[in-house]
Coordinates of C-alpha atoms in Angstrom, one line a residue:
M38 CA -6.2 2.9 -12.4
P39 CA -6.2 -0.4 -14.4
L40 CA -5.2 -3.7 -12.7
S41 CA -1.4 -4.2 -12.8
T42 CA 1.2 -6.1 -10.9
V43 CA 4.2 -4.9 -9.0
E44 CA 7.5 -6.6 -9.9
V45 CA 10.1 -7.0 -7.2
P46 CA 13.6 -6.3 -8.6
E47 CA 16.0 -9.3 -8.3
A48 CA 18.6 -9.5 -5.5
T49 CA 17.4 -6.5 -3.5
E50 CA 18.6 -5.7 0.0
V51 CA 15.3 -6.8 1.5
F52 CA 14.3 -9.7 -0.8
G53 CA 17.6 -11.1 -1.9
V54 CA 17.2 -14.6 -3.4
T55 CA 13.7 -14.9 -2.0
G56 CA 12.2 -12.5 -4.5
G57 CA 12.2 -15.3 -7.1
A58 CA 9.5 -17.1 -5.1
F59 CA 6.8 -14.9 -6.7
E60 CA 7.7 -16.2 -10.2
R61 CA 8.4 -19.8 -9.0
F62 CA 5.0 -20.1 -7.3
G63 CA 3.1 -18.1 -9.8
Y64 CA 1.8 -15.1 -8.0
S65 CA 2.5 -11.4 -7.7
A66 CA 4.2 -9.6 -4.9
A67 CA 1.4 -7.0 -5.1
V68 CA -1.4 -5.9 -7.4
R69 CA -2.6 -2.4 -8.1
S70 CA -6.3 -1.9 -8.5
N71 CA -8.7 1.0 -8.1
G72 CA -6.3 3.1 -6.0
L73 CA -5.3 0.3 -3.7
L74 CA -2.2 -1.9 -3.5
F75 CA -2.9 -5.5 -2.5
I76 CA 0.3 -7.0 -1.0
A77 CA 0.7 -10.8 -1.0
G78 CA 1.2 -12.7 2.2
L79 CA 4.8 -12.4 3.2
I80 CA 6.8 -14.7 5.5
G81 CA 9.9 -14.0 7.6
L82 CA 12.7 -15.0 5.3
R83 CA 16.1 -13.3 5.3
P84 CA 17.4 -12.2 1.9
D85 CA 19.6 -15.3 1.8
G86 CA 16.6 -17.5 2.0
T87 CA 17.1 -18.6 5.6
C88 CA 14.4 -18.3 8.2
P89 CA 14.9 -17.1 11.8
E90 CA 13.7 -19.6 14.4
D91 CA 12.1 -17.1 16.7
I92 CA 9.0 -15.0 16.3
E93 CA 10.9 -11.7 16.6
G94 CA 13.2 -12.5 13.7
Q95 CA 10.4 -13.9 11.6
T96 CA 8.2 -10.9 12.3
E97 CA 10.9 -8.5 11.4
W98 CA 11.7 -10.3 8.2
A99 CA 8.0 -10.4 7.3
L100 CA 7.6 -6.7 8.0
R101 CA 10.6 -5.6 6.1
P102 CA 9.2 -6.7 2.7
T103 CA 5.8 -5.4 3.9
E104 CA 7.5 -2.0 4.0
E105 CA 9.5 -2.5 0.9
V106 CA 6.7 -3.4 -1.6
P107 CA 4.8 -0.1 -0.9
R108 CA 8.2 1.8 -1.1
L109 CA 8.7 0.4 -4.6
E110 CA 5.4 2.1 -5.5
G111 CA 6.3 5.4 -3.8
L112 CA 4.2 4.6 -0.7
Q113 CA 5.1 4.2 3.0
L114 CA 3.8 2.1 5.9
T115 CA 1.6 5.1 6.8
D116 CA -0.3 4.4 3.6
V117 CA -1.1 0.8 4.7
V118 CA -4.8 0.7 5.6
E119 CA -5.4 -2.9 6.4
V120 CA -3.2 -5.8 7.6
V121 CA -4.0 -9.5 8.2
S122 CA -1.5 -11.6 10.1
Y123 CA -1.6 -15.3 10.5
H124 CA 0.1 -16.7 13.6
V125 CA 1.2 -20.2 14.5
D126 CA 0.9 -20.6 18.3
I127 CA -0.4 -17.0 18.6
H128 CA -0.7 -17.0 22.4
Q129 CA 2.9 -18.1 22.8
H130 CA 4.3 -15.6 20.3
L131 CA 2.0 -12.6 20.7
A132 CA 4.3 -10.5 22.9
G133 CA 7.3 -11.0 20.7
F134 CA 5.2 -10.2 17.6
L135 CA 3.7 -7.0 19.2
D136 CA 7.2 -5.8 20.2
I137 CA 8.5 -5.9 16.6
K138 CA 5.2 -4.7 15.1
S139 CA 5.3 -1.5 17.2
R140 CA 8.8 -0.7 15.8
F141 CA 7.5 -0.7 12.3
F142 CA 4.0 0.8 12.8
R143 CA 4.8 3.5 15.3
D144 CA 3.4 6.3 13.1
S145 CA 0.2 4.6 11.9
R146 CA -2.5 2.3 13.1
P147 CA -4.1 0.4 10.1
A148 CA -7.0 -1.9 10.6
W149 CA -5.4 -5.2 11.7
S150 CA -6.8 -8.7 12.1
M151 CA -4.6 -11.3 13.8
I152 CA -5.6 -14.9 13.1
G153 CA -4.3 -18.0 14.8
A154 CA -3.4 -20.8 12.5
S155 CA -2.4 -24.4 13.0
G156 CA 0.4 -24.1 10.5
L157 CA 1.6 -22.3 7.4
A158 CA 2.7 -23.7 4.0
T159 CA 6.2 -24.5 5.2
P160 CA 7.0 -26.1 8.6
G161 CA 8.8 -23.8 11.0
R162 CA 7.1 -20.7 9.7
L163 CA 5.4 -18.8 12.5
I164 CA 3.9 -15.8 10.8
E165 CA 2.6 -14.6 7.5
I166 CA 1.5 -11.0 6.9
R167 CA -0.6 -9.6 4.0
S168 CA -1.7 -6.0 3.7
V169 CA -3.4 -3.4 1.6
A170 CA -2.1 0.2 1.0
A171 CA -3.9 3.1 -0.5
Y172 CA -2.5 5.5 -3.1
Q173 CA -3.0 9.1 -1.9

């Protein structure tokens, strides 16, 4: 399978106006290579571009596109084999994160690394999630 990028359709129910960020910042939502789908780091933005203030809301809105990008490729969250999540104030927010994570990943258990971070690219962002899915 040659290297190729995944394009996010404009104004989708999950991405809304935020899907344009890939073009604006010059990166791909995901890249296909050698039977794997490498999904860019996704933050918790609602489709209208606003960001929830709490970890539960940000986790949900980071995991919705984490689920949507593989779906665009005919995959599911059960095809996700690796996840790395970056957490601001990880000890303070871990319980809320795990609660939402368990709702999305109830049928699978990918390899997962959780990394504490002093901050993300934009102030107020509490989590960023990147992942890798495998084509079956």
